[in-house]
JSON list of C-alpha atoms in Angstrom, two decimals:
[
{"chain": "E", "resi": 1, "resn": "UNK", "atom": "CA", "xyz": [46.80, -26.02, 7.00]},
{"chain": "E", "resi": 2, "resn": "UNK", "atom": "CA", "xyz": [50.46, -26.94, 7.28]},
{"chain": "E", "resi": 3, "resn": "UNK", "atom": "CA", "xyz": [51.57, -30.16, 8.60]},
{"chain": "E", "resi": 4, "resn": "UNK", "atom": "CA", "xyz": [53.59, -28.28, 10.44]},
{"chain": "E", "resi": 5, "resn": "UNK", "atom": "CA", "xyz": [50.42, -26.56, 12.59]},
{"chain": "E", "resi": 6, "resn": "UNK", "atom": "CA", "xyz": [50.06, -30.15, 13.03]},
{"chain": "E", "resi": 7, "resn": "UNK", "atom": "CA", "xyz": [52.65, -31.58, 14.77]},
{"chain": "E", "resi": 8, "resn": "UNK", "atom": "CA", "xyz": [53.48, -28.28, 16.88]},
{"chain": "E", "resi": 9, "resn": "UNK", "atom": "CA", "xyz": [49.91, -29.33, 17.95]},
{"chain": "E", "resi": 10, "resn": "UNK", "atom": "CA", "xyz": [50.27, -32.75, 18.55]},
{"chain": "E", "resi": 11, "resn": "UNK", "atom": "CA", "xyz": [53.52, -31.61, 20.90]},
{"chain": "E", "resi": 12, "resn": "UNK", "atom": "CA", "xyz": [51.29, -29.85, 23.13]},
{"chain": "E", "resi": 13, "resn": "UNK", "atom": "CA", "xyz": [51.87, -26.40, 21.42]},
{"chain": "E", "resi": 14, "resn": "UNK", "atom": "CA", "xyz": [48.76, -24.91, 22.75]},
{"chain": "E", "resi": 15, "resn": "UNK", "atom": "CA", "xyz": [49.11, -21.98, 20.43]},
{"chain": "E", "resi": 16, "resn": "UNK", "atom": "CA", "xyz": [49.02, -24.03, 17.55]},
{"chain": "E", "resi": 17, "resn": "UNK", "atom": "CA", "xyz": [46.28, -26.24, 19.12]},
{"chain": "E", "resi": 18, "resn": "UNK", "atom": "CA", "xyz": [44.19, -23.27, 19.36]},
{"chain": "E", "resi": 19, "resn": "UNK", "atom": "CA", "xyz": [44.93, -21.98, 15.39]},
{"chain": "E", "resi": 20, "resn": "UNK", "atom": "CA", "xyz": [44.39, -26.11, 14.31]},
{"chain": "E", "resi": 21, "resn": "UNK", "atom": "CA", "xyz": [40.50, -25.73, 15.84]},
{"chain": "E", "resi": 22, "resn": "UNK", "atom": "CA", "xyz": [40.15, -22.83, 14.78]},
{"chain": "E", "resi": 23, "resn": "UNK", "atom": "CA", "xyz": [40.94, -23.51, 11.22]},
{"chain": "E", "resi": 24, "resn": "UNK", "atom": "CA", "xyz": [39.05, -26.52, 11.56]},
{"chain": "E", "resi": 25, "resn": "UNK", "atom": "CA", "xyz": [35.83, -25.12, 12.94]},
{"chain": "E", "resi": 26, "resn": "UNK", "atom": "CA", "xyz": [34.41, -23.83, 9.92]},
{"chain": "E", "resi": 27, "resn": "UNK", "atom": "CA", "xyz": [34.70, -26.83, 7.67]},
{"chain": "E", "resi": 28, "resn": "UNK", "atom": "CA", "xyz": [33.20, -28.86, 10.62]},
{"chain": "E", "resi": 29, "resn": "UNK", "atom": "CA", "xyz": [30.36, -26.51, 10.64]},
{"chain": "E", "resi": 30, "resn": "UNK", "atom": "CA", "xyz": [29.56, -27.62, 6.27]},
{"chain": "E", "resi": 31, "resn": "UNK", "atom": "CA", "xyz": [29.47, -31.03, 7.32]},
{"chain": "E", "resi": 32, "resn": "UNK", "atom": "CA", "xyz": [27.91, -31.14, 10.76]},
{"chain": "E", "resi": 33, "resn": "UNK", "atom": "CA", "xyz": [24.94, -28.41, 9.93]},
{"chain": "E", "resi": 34, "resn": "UNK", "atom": "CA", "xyz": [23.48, -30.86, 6.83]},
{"chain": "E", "resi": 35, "resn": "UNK", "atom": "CA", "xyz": [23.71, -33.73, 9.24]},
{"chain": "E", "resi": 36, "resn": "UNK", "atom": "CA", "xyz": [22.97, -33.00, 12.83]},
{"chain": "E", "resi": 37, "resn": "UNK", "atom": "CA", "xyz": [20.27, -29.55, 11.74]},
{"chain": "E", "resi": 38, "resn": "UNK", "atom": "CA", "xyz": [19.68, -27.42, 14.45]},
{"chain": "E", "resi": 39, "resn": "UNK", "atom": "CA", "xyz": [22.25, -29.75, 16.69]},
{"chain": "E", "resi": 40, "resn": "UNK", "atom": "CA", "xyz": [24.45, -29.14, 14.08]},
{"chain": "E", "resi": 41, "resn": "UNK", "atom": "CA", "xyz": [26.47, -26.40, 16.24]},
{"chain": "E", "resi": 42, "resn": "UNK", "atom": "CA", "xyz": [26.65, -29.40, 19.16]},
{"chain": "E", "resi": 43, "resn": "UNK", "atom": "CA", "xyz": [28.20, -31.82, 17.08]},
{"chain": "E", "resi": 44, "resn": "UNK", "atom": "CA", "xyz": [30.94, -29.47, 16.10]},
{"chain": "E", "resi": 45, "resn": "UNK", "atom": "CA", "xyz": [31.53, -29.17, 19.42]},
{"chain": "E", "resi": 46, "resn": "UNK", "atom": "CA", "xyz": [31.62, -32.74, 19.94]},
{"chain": "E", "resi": 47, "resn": "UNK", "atom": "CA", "xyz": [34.01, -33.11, 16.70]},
{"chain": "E", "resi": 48, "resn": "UNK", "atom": "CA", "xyz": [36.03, -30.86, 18.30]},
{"chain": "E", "resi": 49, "resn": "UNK", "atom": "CA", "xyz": [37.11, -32.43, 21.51]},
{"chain": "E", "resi": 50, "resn": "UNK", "atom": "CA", "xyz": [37.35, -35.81, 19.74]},
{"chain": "E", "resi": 51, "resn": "UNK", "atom": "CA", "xyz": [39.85, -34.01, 17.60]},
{"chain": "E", "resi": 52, "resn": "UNK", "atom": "CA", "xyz": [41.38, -32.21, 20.60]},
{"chain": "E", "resi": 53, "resn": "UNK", "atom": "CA", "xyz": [41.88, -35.41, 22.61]},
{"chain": "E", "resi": 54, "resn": "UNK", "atom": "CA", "xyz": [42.62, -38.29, 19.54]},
{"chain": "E", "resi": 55, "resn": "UNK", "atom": "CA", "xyz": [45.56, -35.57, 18.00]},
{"chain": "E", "resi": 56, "resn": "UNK", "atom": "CA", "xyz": [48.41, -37.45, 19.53]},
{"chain": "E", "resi": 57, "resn": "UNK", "atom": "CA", "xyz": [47.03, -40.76, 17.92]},
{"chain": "E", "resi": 58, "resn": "UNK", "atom": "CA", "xyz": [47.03, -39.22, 14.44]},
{"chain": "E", "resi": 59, "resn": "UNK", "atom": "CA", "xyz": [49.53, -40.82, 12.53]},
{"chain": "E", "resi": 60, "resn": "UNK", "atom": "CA", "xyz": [49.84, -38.53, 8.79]},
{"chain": "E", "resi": 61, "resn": "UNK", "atom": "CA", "xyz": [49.21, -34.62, 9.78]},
{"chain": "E", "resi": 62, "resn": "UNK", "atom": "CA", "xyz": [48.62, -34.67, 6.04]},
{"chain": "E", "resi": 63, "resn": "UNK", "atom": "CA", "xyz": [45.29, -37.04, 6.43]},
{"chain": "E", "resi": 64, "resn": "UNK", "atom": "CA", "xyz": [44.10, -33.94, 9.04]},
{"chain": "E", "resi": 65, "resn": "UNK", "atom": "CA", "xyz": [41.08, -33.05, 6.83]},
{"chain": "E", "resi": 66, "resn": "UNK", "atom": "CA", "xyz": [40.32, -36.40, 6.16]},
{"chain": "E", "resi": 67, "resn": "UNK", "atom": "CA", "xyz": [40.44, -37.97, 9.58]},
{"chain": "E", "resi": 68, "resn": "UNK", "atom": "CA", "xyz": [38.54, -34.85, 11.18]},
{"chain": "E", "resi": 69, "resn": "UNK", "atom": "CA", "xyz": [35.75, -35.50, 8.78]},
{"chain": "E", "resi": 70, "resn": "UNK", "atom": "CA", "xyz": [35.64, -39.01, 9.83]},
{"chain": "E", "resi": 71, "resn": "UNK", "atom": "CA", "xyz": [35.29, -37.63, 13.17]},
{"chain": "E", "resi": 72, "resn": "UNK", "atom": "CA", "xyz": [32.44, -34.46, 12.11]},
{"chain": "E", "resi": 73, "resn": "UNK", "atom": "CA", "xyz": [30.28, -37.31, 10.35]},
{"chain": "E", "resi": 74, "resn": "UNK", "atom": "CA", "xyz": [29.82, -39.89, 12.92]},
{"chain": "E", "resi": 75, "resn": "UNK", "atom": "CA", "xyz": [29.18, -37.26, 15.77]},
{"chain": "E", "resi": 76, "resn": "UNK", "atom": "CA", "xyz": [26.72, -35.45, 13.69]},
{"chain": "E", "resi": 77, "resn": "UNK", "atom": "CA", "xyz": [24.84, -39.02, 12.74]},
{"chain": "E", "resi": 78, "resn": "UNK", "atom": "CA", "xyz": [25.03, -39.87, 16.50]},
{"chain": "E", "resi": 79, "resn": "UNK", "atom": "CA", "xyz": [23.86, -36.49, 17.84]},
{"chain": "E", "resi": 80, "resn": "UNK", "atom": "CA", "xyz": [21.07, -36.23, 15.17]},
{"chain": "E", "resi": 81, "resn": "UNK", "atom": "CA", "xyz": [20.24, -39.68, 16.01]},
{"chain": "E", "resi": 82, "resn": "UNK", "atom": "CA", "xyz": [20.04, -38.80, 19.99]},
{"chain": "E", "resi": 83, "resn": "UNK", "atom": "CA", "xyz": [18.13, -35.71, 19.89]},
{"chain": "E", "resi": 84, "resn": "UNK", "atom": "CA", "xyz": [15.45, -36.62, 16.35]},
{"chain": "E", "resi": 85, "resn": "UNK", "atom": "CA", "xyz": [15.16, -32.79, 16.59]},
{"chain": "E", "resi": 86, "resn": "UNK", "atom": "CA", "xyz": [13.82, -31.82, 12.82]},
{"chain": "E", "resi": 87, "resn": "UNK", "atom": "CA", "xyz": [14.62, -27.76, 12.81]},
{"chain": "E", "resi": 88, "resn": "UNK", "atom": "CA", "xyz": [16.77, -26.79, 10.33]},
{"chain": "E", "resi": 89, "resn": "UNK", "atom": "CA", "xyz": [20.67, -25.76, 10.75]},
{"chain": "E", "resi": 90, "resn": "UNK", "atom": "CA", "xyz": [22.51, -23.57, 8.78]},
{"chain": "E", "resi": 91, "resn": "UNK", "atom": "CA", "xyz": [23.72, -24.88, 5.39]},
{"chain": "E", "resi": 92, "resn": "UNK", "atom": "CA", "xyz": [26.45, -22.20, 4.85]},
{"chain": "E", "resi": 93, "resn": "UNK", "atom": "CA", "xyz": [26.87, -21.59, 1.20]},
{"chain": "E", "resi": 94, "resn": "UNK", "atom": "CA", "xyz": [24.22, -23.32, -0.34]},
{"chain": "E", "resi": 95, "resn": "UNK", "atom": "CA", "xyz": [22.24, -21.93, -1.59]},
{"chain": "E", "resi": 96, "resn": "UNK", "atom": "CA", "xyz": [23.23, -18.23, -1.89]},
{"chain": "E", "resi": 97, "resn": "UNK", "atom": "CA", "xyz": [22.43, -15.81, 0.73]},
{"chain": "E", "resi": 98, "resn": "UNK", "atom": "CA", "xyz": [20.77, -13.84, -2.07]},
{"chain": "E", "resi": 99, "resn": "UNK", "atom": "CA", "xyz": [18.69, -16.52, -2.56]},
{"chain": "E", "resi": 100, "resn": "UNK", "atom": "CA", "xyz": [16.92, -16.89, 0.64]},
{"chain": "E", "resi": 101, "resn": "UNK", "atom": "CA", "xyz": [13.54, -18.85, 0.08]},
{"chain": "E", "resi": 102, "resn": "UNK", "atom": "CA", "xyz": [15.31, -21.54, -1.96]},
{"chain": "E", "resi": 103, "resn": "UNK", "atom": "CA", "xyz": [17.65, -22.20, 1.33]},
{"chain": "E", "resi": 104, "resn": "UNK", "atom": "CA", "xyz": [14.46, -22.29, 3.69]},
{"chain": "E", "resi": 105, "resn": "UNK", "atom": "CA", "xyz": [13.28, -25.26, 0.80]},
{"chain": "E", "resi": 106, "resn": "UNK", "atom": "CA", "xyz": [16.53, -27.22, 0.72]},
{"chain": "E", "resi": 107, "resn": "UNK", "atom": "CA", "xyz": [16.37, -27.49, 4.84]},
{"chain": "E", "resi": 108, "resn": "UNK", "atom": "CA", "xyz": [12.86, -28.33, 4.95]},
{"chain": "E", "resi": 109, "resn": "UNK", "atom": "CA", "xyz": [13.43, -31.23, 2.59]},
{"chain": "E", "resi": 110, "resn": "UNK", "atom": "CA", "xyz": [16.74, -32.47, 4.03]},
{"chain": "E", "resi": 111, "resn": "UNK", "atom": "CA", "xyz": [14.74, -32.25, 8.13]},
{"chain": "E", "resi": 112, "resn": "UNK", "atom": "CA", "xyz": [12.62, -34.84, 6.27]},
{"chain": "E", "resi": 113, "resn": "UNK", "atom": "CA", "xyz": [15.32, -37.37, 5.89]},
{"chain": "E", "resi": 114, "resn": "UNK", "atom": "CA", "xyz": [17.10, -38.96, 7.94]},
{"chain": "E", "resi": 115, "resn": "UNK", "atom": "CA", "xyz": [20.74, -38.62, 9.45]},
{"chain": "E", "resi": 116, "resn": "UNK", "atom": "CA", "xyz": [21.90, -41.42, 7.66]},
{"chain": "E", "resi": 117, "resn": "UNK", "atom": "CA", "xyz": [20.57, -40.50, 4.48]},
{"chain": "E", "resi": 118, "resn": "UNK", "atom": "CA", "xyz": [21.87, -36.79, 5.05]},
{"chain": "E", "resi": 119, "resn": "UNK", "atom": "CA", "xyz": [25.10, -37.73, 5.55]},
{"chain": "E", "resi": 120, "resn": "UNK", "atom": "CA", "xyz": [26.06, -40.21, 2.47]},
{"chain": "E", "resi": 121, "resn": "UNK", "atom": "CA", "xyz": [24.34, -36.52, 0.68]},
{"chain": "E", "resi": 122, "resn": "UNK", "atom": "CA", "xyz": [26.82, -34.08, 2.60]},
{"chain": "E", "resi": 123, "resn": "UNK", "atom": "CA", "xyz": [29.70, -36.62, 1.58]},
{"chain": "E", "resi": 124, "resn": "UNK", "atom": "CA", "xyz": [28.96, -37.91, -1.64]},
{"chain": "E", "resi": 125, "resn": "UNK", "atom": "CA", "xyz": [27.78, -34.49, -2.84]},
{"chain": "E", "resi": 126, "resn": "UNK", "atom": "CA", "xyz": [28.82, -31.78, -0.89]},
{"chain": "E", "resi": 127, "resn": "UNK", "atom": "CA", "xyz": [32.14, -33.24, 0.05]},
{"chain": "E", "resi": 128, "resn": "UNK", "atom": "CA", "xyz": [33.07, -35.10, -3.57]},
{"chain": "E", "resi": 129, "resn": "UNK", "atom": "CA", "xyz": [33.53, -38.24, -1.67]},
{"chain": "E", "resi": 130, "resn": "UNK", "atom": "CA", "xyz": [33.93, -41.63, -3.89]},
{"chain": "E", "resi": 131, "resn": "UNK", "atom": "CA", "xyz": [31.19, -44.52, -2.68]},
{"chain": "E", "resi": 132, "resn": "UNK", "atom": "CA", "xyz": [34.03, -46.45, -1.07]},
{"chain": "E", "resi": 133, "resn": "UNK", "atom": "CA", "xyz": [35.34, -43.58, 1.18]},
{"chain": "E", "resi": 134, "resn": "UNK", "atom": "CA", "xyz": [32.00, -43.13, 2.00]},
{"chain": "E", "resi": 135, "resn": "UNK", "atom": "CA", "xyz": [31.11, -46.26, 3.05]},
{"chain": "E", "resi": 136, "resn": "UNK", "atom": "CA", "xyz": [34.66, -46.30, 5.37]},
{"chain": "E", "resi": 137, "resn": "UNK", "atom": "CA", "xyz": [33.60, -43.39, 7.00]},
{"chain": "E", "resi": 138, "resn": "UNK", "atom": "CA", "xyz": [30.35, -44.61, 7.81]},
{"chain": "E", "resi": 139, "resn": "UNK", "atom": "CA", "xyz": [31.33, -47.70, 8.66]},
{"chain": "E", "resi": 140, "resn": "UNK", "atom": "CA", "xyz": [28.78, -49.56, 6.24]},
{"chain": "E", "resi": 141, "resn": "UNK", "atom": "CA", "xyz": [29.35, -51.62, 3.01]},
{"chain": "E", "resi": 142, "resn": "UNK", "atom": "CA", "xyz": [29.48, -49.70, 0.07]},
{"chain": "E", "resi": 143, "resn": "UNK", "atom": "CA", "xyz": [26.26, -51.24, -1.16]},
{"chain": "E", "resi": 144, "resn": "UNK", "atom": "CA", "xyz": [25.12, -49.43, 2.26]},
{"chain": "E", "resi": 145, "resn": "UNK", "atom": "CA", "xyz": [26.45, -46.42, 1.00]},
{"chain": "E", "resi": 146, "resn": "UNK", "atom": "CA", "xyz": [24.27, -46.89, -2.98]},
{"chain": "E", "resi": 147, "resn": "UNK", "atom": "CA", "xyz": [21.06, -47.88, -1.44]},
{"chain": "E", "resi": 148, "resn": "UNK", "atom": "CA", "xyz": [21.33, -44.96, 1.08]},
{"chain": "E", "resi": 149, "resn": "UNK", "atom": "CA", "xyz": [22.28, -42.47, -1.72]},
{"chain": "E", "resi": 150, "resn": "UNK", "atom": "CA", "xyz": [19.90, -43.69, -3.74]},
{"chain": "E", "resi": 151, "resn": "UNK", "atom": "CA", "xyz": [16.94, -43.25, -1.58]},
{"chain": "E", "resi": 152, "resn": "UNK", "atom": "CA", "xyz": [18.22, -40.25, -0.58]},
{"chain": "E", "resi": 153, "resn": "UNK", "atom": "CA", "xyz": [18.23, -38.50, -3.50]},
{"chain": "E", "resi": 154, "resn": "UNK", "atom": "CA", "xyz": [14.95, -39.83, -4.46]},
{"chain": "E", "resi": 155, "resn": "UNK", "atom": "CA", "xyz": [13.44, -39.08, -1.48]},
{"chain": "E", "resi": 156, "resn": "UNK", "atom": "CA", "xyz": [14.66, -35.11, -1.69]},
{"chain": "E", "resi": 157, "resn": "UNK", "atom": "CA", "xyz": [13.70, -35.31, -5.14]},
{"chain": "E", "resi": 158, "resn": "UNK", "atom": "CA", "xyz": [10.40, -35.79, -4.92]},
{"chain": "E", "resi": 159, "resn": "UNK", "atom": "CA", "xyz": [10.12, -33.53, -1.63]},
{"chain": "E", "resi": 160, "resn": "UNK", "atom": "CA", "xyz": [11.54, -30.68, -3.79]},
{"chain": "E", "resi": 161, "resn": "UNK", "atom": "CA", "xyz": [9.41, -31.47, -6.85]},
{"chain": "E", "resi": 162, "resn": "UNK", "atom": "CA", "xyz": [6.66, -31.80, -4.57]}
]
């Protein structure tokens, strides 16, 4: 995505406005799905029309990615939190569509956790975060962030070994 898409955007270009969601949808979708589960298609949504009406405000059209995933993470922790549904989303490309019962095991183990601990997993290791952008994004002390992950991973562990 240029920054270029960016500011023609935050101009009111409603052509490139369009294109910028658009783009963005998809990588929304990888990090809301994980999070939110079955509301994982709301909290895009949400993410969305945060991003649609805080566009002006962004400062670096370079930061996009980064500031829309800000964004995708806390409305997928706050609409997971509001509905405490526990059906599964889609987790686009993991595993492979070939591979269709280990997918059906990977969601049943992450409804089982929580939204917290789902999303320091979708950042940490689906997104390649470090602990410290993490823990900005969350909003929580990086010690947050190691406890979380920690239990986390534990906790899927031994619901996958299980």
């Amino acid at each position: 995505m240029t920054p270029g898409l960016v500011l023609a955007a935050q101009r009111g270009d409603t052509m490139a406005m369009n294109d910028l969601l658009t783009e963005l949808t998809p990588y929304l979708g990888r990090i809301c799905g994980p999070i939110a589960l079955d509301s994982g298609p709301d909290a895009v949504q949400e993410a969305l029309i945060a991003i649609f009406r805080h566009l002006p405000d962004l400062r670096e059209p370079e930061a996009l990615h980064g500031w829309a995933r800000a964004i995708a993470v806390r409305e997928a922790v706050r609409i997971a939190r509001r509905d405490g549904r526990s059906s599964p989303a889609e987790l686009d490309g993991l595993p492979s569509p070939q591979d269709v019962e280990r997918a059906v095991d990977i969601r049943d183990v992450l409804e089982r956790l929580p939204p917290e601990h789902r999303a320091v997993l979708v950042l940490r290791d689906l997104e390649g975060l470090p602990e410290e952008a993490a823990a900005r994004l969350l909003r929580v002390p990086s010690g947050t962030v190691k406890s979380r992950l920690h239990r986390a991973r534990a906790s899927f562990r031994r619901a996958w070994q299980g």
